XYZ file of C-alpha atoms in Angstrom:
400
model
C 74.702 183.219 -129.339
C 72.864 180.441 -131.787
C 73.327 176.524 -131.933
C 70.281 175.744 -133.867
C 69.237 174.324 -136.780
C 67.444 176.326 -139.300
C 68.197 176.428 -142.481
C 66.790 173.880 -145.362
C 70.241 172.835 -146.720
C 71.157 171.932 -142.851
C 68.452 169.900 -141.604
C 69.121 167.556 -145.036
C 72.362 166.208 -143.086
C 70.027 165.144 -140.352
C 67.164 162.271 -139.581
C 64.218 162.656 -138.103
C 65.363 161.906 -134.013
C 67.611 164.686 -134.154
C 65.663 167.478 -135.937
C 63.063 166.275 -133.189
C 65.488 167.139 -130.536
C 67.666 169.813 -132.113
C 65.569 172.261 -134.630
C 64.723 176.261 -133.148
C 66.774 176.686 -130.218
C 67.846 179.920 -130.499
C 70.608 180.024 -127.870
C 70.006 183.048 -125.948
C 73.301 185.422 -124.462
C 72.975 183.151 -121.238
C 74.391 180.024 -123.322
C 71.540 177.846 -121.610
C 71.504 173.888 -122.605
C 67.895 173.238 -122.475
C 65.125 175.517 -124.205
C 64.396 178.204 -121.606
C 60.612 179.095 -120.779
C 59.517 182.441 -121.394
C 56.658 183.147 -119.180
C 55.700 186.591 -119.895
C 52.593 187.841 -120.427
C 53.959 190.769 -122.907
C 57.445 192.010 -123.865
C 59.314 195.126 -123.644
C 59.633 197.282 -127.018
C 62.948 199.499 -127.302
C 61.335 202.450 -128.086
C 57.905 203.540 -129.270
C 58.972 203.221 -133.212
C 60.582 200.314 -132.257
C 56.729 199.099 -130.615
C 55.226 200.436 -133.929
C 56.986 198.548 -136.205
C 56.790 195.174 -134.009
C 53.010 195.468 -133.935
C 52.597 196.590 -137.380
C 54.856 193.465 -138.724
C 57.236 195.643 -140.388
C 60.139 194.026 -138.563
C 60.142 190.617 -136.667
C 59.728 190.367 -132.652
C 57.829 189.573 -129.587
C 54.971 192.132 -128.379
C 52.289 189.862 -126.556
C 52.558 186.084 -125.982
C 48.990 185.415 -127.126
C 50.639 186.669 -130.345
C 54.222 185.237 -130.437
C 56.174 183.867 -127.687
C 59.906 182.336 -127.970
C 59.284 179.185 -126.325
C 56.502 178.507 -128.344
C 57.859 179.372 -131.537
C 60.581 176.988 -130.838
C 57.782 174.418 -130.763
C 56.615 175.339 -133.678
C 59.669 175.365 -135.693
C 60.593 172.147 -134.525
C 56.776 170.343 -135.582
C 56.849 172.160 -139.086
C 60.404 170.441 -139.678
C 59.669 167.083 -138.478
C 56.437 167.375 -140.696
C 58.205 168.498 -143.953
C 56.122 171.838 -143.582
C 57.002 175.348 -144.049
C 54.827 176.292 -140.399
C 53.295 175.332 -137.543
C 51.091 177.061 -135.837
C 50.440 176.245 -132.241
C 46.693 176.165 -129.937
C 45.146 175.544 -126.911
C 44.370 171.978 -127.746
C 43.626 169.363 -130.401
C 39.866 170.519 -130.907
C 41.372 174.225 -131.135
C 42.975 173.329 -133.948
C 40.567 171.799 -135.718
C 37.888 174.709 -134.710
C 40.861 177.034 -136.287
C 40.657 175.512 -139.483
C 37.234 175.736 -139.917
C 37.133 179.415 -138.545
C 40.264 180.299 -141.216
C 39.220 178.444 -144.396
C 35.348 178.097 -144.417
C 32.328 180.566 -144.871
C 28.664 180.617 -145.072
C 27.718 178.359 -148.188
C 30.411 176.505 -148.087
C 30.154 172.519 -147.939
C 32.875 169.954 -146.255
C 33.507 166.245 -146.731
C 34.326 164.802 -143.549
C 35.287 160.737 -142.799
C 32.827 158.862 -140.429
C 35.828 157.637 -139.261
C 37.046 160.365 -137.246
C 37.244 161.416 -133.012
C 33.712 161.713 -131.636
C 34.162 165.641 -130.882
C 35.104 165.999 -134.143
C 31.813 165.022 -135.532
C 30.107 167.211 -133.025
C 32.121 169.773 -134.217
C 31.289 169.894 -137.626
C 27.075 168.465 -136.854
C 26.501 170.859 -133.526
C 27.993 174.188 -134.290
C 29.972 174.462 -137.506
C 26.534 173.414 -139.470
C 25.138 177.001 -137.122
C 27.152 179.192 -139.213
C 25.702 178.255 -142.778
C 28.379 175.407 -143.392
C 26.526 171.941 -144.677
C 28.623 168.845 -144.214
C 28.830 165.414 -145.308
C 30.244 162.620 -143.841
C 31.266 159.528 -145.704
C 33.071 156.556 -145.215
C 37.021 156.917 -144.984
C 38.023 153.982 -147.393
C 34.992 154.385 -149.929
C 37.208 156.324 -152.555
C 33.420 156.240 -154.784
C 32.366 157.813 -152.055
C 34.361 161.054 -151.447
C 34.113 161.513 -155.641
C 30.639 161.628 -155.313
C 30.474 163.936 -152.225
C 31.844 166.640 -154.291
C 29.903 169.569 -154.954
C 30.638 172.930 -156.315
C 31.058 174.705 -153.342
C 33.290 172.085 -150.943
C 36.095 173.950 -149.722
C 37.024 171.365 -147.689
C 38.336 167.540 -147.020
C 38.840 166.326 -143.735
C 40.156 162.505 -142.411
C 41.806 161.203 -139.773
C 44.409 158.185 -140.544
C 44.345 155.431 -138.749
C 41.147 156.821 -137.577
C 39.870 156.428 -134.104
C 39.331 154.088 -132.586
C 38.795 150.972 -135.277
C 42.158 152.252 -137.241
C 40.614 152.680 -140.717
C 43.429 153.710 -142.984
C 42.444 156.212 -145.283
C 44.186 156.484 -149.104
C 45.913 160.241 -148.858
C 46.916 160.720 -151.756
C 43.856 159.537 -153.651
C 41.643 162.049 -151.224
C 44.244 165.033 -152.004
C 43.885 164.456 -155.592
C 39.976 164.792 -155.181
C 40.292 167.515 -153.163
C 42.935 169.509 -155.567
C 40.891 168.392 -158.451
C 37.823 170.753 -157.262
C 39.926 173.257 -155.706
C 39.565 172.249 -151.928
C 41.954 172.110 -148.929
C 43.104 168.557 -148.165
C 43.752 167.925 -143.983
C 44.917 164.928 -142.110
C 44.579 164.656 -138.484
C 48.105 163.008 -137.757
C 47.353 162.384 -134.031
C 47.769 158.554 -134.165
C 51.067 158.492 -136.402
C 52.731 161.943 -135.247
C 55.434 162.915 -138.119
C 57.980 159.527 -136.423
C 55.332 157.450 -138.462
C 53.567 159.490 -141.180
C 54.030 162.633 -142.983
C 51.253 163.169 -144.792
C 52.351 166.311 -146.629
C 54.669 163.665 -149.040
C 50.815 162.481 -149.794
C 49.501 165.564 -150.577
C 47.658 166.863 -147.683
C 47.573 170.970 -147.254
C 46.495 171.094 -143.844
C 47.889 168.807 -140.541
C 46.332 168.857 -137.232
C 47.675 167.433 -134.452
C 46.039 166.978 -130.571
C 49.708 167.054 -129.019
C 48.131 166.392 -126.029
C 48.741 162.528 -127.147
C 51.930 161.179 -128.491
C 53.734 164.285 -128.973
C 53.726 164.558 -124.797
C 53.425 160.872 -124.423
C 53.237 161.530 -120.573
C 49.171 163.177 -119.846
C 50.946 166.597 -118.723
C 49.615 168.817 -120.636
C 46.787 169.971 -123.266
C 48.086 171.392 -126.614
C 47.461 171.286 -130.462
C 48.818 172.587 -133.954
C 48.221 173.118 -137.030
C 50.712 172.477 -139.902
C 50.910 173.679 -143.855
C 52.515 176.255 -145.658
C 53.701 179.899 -145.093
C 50.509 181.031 -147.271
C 47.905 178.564 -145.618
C 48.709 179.291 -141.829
C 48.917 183.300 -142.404
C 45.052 182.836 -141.631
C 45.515 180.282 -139.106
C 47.478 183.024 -137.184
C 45.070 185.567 -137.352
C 42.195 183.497 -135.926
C 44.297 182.079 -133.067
C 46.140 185.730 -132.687
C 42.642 187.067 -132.840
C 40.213 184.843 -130.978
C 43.257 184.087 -127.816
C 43.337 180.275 -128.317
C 47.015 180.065 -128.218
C 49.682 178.036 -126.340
C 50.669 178.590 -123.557
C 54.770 178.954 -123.117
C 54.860 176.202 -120.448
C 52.680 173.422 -122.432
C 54.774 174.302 -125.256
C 58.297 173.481 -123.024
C 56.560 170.316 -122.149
C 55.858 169.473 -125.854
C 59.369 170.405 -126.834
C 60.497 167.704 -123.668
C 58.467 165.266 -125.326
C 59.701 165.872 -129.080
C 63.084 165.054 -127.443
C 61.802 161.488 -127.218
C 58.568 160.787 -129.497
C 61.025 158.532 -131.672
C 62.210 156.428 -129.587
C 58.208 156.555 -127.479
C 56.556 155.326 -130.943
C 58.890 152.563 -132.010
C 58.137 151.137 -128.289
C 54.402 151.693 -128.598
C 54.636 150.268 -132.316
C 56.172 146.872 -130.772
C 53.838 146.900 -127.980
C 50.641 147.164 -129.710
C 51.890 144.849 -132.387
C 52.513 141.759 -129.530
C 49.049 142.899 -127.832
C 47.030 142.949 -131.461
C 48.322 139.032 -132.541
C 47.512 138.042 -128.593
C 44.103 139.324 -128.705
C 43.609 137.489 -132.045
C 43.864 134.483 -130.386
C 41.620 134.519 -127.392
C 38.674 132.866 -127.609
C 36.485 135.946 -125.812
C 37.424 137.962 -128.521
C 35.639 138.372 -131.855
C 37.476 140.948 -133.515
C 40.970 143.186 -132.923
C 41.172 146.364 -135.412
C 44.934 146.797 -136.225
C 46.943 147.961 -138.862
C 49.499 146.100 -138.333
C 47.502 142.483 -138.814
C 47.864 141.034 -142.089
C 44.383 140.470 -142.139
C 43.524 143.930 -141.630
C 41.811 145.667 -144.553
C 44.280 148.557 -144.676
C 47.623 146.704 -144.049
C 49.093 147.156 -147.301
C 47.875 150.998 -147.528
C 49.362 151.639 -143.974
C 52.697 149.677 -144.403
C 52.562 152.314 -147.806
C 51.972 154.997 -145.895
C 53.415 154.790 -142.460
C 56.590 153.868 -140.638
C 54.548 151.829 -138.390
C 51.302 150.640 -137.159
C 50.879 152.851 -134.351
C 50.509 152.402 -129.995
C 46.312 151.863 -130.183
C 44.459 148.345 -130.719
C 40.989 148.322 -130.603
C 38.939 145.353 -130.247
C 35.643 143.364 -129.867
C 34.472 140.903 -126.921
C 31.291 138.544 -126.805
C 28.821 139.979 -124.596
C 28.148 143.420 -125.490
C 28.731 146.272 -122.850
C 28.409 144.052 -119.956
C 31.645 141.830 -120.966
C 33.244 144.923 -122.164
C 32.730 146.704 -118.837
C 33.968 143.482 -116.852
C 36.949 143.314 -118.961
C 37.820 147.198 -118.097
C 37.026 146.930 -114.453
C 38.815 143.858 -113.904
C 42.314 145.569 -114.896
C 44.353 145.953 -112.038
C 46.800 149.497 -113.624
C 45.702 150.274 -117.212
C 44.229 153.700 -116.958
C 40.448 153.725 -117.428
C 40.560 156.853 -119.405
C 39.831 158.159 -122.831
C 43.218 159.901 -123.161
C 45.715 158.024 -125.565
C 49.344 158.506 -126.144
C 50.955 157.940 -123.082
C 53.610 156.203 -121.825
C 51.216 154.816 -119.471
C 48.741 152.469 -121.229
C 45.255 153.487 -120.857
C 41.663 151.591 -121.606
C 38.425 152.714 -122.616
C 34.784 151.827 -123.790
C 34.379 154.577 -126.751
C 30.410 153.863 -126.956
C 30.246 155.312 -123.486
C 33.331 158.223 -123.389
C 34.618 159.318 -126.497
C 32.145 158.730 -128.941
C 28.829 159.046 -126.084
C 27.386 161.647 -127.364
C 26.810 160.430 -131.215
C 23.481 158.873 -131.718
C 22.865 155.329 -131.708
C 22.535 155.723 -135.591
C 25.898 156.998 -136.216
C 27.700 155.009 -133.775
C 26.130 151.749 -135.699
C 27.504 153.619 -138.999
C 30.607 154.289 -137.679
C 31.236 150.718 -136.156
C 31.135 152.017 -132.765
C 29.911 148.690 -130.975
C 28.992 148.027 -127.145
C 31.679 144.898 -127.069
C 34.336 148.057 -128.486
C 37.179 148.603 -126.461
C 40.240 150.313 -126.941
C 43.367 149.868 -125.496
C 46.265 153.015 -125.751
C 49.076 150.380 -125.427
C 52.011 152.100 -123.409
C 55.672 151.069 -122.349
C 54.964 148.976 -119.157
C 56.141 145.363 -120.176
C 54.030 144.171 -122.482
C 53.132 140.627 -120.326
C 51.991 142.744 -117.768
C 49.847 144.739 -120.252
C 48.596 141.147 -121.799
C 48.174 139.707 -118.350
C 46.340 142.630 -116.816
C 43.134 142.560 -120.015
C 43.337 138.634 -119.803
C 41.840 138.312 -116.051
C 38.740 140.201 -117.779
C 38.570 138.402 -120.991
C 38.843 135.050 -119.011
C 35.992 135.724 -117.120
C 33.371 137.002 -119.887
């Protein structure tokens, strides 16, 4: 029994909220409602040809859940669609699926171009460990077209941003990177964490690869960890085989949660869109505050690129005080229920000082390149009413 929607001639009847709650259930006999969870370590073959050809991949089925489960190929169906991709492939978390990547599509010799403007354990990533295996990498600055031109060398296999980036929402030109990219025959990817596929699809702009931490929006509630990545049938046949092969795979229950949250993400982002919106033009206008980094400013350098490229500005506004870390530490520690954590995406809203948590362990060098300031904080702007939000960050900024 089957009430899903799969094909491509289908899913042009419908918009985005309902593919997000609707595409890959695959109805089983028992008629259930919801997605069931299948949490089964390995699955039961008809017969030992039947085994053979299952394992071989001469005919389609479940053997082993660290190599195809139901409940998270539901998942998985369901991202690819909402991203205008032909598959998802689903990990352990965000960082898995960025560590997938560069485990599928890059070898000894081989050189990447990677934005400054990216999460802080991304740049570890790439400077700590990925450089260990022969890979030389160099980072530039996201909206310095010039820049990523020049980078180019012979050998790059590989483009990497993240737009808006994290956590001063830089908006990076995607379809002027791809074109670099394709020009010297590299692989184009776009961390979509901030935007999820409700605001951006950067496929339409020419991006091969997506990566998504869905431990953010696409939960929106801190449940669970979880990440994918997203491209075509060709370009995730090797994604596969390093997560089938190295076991960093989701599990069936995070991937239930992140089907819960799909159900919702639209309506989550348009509130987190207004929220952070009100929040951004407030902050402008306190005195304590020197500078708020938001897309959705007019002001803000990337305003017309983002209104281009997105649906909306996004749920995170960053933002400078006077007085260094000391105001910037009042200001956190004054809040009376915004989460003092580096997690973003909830429904919740959460706060954090990135010089000290998410970006701590760059050097004092690169944080100054990357704009990473001790006044920084940002603010994960959730659903609570927004004059509480306002009114809990002004008894710190009225103190400093």
């Amino acid at each position: 029994m089957s009430q899903y929607i799969e094909s491509s001639e289908l899913e042009q009847e419908y918009q985005m909220a309902t593919l997000a709650i609707r595409t890959g259930h695959e109805r089983t006999h028992e008629g259930e409602h919801s997605e069931p969870i299948f949490l089964t370590s390995s699955f039961v073959c008809k017969s030992a040809a039947d085994a053979e050809a299952k394992f071989s991949g001469k005919i389609a089925g479940n053997t082993y859940s660290r190599y195809t489960n139901p409940t998270v190929r539901t998942f998985e169906q369901r991202l690819a669609k909402l991203e205008g991709a032909q598959r998802a492939i689903a990990t352990s978390s965000g960082m898995a699926a960025v560590h997938a990547v560069c485990l599928a599509y890059l070898k000894a010799g081989d050189h990447v171009i990677c934005s400054r403007a990216v999460f802080g354990s991304i740049i570890s990533l790439f400077e700590k460990y990925i450089i260990k295996f022969g890979v030389d990498v160099t980072f530039v600055e996201l909206e310095n077209l010039d820049a990523w031109q020049q980078a180019i060398r012979p050998n790059t296999r590989l483009l990497f941003i993240e737009t808006p980036s994290n956590p001063l929402a830089q908006v990076g030109d995607m379809q002027a990177i791809a074109d670099i990219a394709h020009a010297h025959g590299a692989l184009f990817a776009v961390d979509n964490c901030f935007c999820t596929p409700m605001l951006q699809q950067p496929i339409k702009f020419g991006a091969d690869l997506v990566i998504h931490s869905a431990t953010k929006y696409i939960d929106g509630q801190g449940r669970v960890l979880g990440g994918a990545v997203v491209g075509s049938q060709q370009l995730m046949e090797e994604i596969n085989g390093v997560i089938r092969t190295l076991g960093n795979s989701m599990s069936p229950f995070n991937a239930w949660v992140f089907l819960k949250g799909l159900e919702t993400l639209n309506l989550r982002m348009k509130a987190h869109c207004e929220n952070a919106q009100t929040l951004a033009e407030w902050l402008q206008q306190h005195p304590n505050v020197e500078k708020v980094y938001y897309a959705g400013l007019p002001d803000h350098v990337g305003h017309a690129l983002a209104k281009k490229q997105q649906k909306g500005f996004g749920g995170v506004v960053s933002f400078v005080v006077k007085g260094e870390r000391e105001a910037a530490w009042k200001v956190i520690d004054s809040t009376k229920f915004l989460s003092i954590t580096s997690n973003l995406g909830d429904v919740k809203s959460t706060i954090t000082h990135p010089a000290t948590t998410s970006h701590g362990r760059m050097s004092a060098e690169a944080k100054a390149t990357a704009g990473i300031s001790e006044g920084l904080i940002r603010v994960s702007v959730g659903l609570e009413d927004i004059h509480d939000i306002i009114a809990d960050l002004k008894r710190g900024l009225d103190l400093i």
